[in-house]
Coordinates of C-alpha atoms in Angstrom, one line a residue:
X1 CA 0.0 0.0 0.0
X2 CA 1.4 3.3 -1.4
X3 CA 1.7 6.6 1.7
X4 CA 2.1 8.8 -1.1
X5 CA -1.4 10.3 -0.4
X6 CA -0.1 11.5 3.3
X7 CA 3.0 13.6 1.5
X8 CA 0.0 15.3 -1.0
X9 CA -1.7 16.2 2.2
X10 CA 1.4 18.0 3.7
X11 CA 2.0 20.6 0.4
X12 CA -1.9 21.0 0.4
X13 CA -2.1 22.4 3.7
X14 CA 1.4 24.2 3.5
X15 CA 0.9 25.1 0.4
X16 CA -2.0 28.0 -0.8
X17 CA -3.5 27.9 -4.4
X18 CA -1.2 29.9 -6.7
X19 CA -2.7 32.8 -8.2
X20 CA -3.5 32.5 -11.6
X21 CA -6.7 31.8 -13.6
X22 CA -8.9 29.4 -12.7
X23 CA -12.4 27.1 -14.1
X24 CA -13.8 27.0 -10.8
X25 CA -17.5 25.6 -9.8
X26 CA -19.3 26.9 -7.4
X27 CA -19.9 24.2 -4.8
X28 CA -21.8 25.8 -2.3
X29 CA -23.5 29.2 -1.0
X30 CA -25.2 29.8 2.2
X31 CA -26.4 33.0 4.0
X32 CA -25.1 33.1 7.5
X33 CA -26.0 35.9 9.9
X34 CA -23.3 36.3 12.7
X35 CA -24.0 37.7 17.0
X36 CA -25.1 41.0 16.1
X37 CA -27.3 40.3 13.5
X38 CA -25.8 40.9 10.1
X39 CA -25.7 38.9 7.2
X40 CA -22.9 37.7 5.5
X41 CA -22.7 35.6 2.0
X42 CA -20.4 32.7 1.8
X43 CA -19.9 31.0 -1.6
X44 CA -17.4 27.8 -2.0
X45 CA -15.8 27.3 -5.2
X46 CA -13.7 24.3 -6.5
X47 CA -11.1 24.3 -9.0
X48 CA -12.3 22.3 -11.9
X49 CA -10.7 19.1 -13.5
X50 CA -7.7 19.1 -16.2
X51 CA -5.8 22.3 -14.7
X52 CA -3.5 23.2 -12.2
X53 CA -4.5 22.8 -8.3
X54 CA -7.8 20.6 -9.5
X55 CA -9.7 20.1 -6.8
X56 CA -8.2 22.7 -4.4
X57 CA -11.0 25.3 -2.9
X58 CA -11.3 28.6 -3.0
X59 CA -13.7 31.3 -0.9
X60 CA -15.3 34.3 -1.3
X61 CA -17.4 35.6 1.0
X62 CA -18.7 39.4 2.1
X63 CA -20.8 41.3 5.2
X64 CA -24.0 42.3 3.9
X65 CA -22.6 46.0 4.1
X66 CA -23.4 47.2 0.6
X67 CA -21.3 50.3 1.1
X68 CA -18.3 48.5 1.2
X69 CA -18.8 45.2 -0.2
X70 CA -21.9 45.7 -2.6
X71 CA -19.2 45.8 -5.8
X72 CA -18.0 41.9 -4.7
X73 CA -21.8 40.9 -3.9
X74 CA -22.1 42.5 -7.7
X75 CA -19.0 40.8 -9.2
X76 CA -20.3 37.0 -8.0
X77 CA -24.0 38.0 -8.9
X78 CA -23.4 39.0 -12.4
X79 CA -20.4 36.2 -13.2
X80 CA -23.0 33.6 -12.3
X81 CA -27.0 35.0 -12.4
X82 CA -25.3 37.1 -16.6
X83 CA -23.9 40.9 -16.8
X84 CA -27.6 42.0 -17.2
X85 CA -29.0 40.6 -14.2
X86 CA -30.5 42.7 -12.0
X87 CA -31.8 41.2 -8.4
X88 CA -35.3 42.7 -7.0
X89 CA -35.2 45.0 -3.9
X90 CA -36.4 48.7 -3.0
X91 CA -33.3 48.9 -0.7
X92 CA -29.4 47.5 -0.4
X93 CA -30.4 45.0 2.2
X94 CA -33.2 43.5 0.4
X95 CA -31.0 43.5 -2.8
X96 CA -27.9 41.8 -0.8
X97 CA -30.6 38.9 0.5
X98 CA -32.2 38.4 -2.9
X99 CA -28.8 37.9 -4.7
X100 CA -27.7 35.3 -1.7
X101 CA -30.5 33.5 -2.5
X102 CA -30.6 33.3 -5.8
X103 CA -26.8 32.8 -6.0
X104 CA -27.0 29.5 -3.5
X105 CA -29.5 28.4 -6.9
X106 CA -26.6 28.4 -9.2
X107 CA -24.2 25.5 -7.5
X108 CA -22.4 23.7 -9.9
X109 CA -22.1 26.8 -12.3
X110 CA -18.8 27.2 -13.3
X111 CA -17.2 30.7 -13.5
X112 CA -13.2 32.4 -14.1
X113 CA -11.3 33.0 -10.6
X114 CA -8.2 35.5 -11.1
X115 CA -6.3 35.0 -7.5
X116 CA -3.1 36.4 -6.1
X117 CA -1.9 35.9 -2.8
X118 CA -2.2 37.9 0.3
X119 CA 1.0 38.2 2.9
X120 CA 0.0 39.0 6.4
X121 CA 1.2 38.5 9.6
X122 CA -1.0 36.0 12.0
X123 CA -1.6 36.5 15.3
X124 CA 1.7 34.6 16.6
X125 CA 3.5 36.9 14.3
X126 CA 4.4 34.0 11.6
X127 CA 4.5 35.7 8.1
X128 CA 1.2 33.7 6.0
X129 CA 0.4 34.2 2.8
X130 CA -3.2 32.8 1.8
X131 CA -4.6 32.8 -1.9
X132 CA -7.1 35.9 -2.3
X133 CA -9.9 35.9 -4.9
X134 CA -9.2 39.0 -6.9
X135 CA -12.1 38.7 -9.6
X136 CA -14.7 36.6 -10.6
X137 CA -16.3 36.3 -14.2
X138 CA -18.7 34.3 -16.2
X139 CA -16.8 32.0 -18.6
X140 CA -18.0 33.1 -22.0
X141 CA -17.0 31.0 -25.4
X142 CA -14.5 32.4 -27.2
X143 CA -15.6 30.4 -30.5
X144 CA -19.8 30.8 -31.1
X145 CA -21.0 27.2 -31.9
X146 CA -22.1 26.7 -35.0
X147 CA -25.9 25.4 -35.1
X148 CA -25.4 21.6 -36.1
X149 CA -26.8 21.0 -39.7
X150 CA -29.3 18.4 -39.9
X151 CA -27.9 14.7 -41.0
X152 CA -29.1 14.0 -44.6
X153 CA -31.0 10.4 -43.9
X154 CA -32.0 8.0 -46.8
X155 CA -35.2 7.1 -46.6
X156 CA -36.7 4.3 -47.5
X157 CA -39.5 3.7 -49.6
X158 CA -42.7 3.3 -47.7
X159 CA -44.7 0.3 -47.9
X160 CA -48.1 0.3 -48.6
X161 CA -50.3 -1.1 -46.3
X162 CA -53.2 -3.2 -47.0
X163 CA -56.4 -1.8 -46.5
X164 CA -60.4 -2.1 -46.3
X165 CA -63.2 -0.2 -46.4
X166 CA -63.5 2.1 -43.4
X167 CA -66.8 2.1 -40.6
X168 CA -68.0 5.5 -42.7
X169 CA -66.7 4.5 -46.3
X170 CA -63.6 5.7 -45.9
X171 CA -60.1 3.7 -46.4
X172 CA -58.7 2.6 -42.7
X173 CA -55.8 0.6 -42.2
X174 CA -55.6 -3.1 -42.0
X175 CA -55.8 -4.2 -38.6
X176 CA -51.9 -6.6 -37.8

């Protein structure tokens, strides 16, 4: 039995995601509302199959303070709900709570992470650096697809079928 698994774990948990671009899916949303009452929106994304740090997560999350954080709450929105969406509410708060919502509908859409890392110092005074979500945007085809053209099919000549005079005088089919 191979213990390279437990040597993988290690750089994961040393190691944060590099920046760069990145597929990533979002894997879960939740609205959580902390001691004194205000919301916060937490979304979970995971790097997507076939590129570098597949399977590693990634966070974004913001207070329910739209003066501060209503441009990242509008960032997630429109890379996931389109650039034209617009969620309903007569105020900041209402809007915040309708995007959390309708964000936690769109798990397992996959959208463009641009991260970099962020050095701080931790409370033991250890130097940490800790991969930052910079931007977040919907993943748009570069190449349009090109409506399939219908498959030519031979067809066969039809057989007739047998038939006898209908209830009404009219020609019904055979009965098999």
């Amino acid at each position: 039995m191979s213990n390279d698994y437990w040597e993988q774990w290690a750089e994961k948990a040393t190691a944060p995601v590099p920046p760069g671009v990145y597929a990533a899916k979002l894997k879960e949303a939740t609205l959580a509302y902390d001691a004194n009452g205000l919301a916060r929106t937490n979304c979970t994304f995971v790097v997507c199959e076939g590129q570098p740090s597949a399977g590693r997560y990634l966070w974004v999350d913001w207070p329910h303070d739209s003066a501060r954080f209503g441009w990242l709450a509008r960032q997630v929105y429109s890379a996931l709900m389109g650039p034209q969406a617009r969620p309903q509410g007569d105020t900041a708060e209402a809007a915040l709570l309708t995007m959390a919502r309708e964000i936690s509908d769109c798990v397992g859409r996959t959208v463009r992470l641009t991260t970099h890392l962020r050095t701080y110092k931790n409370q033991a005074g250890q130097e940490v650096q800790k991969a930052r979500v910079g931007k977040i945007e919907a993943i748009v085809n570069a190449v349009p697809q090109q409506p399939q053209q219908p498959q030519q099919v031979a067809q066969q000549p039809q057989q007739q079928q047998p038939t006898q005079q209908g209830q009404y005088g009219g020609k019904e089919p055979a009965p098999w």
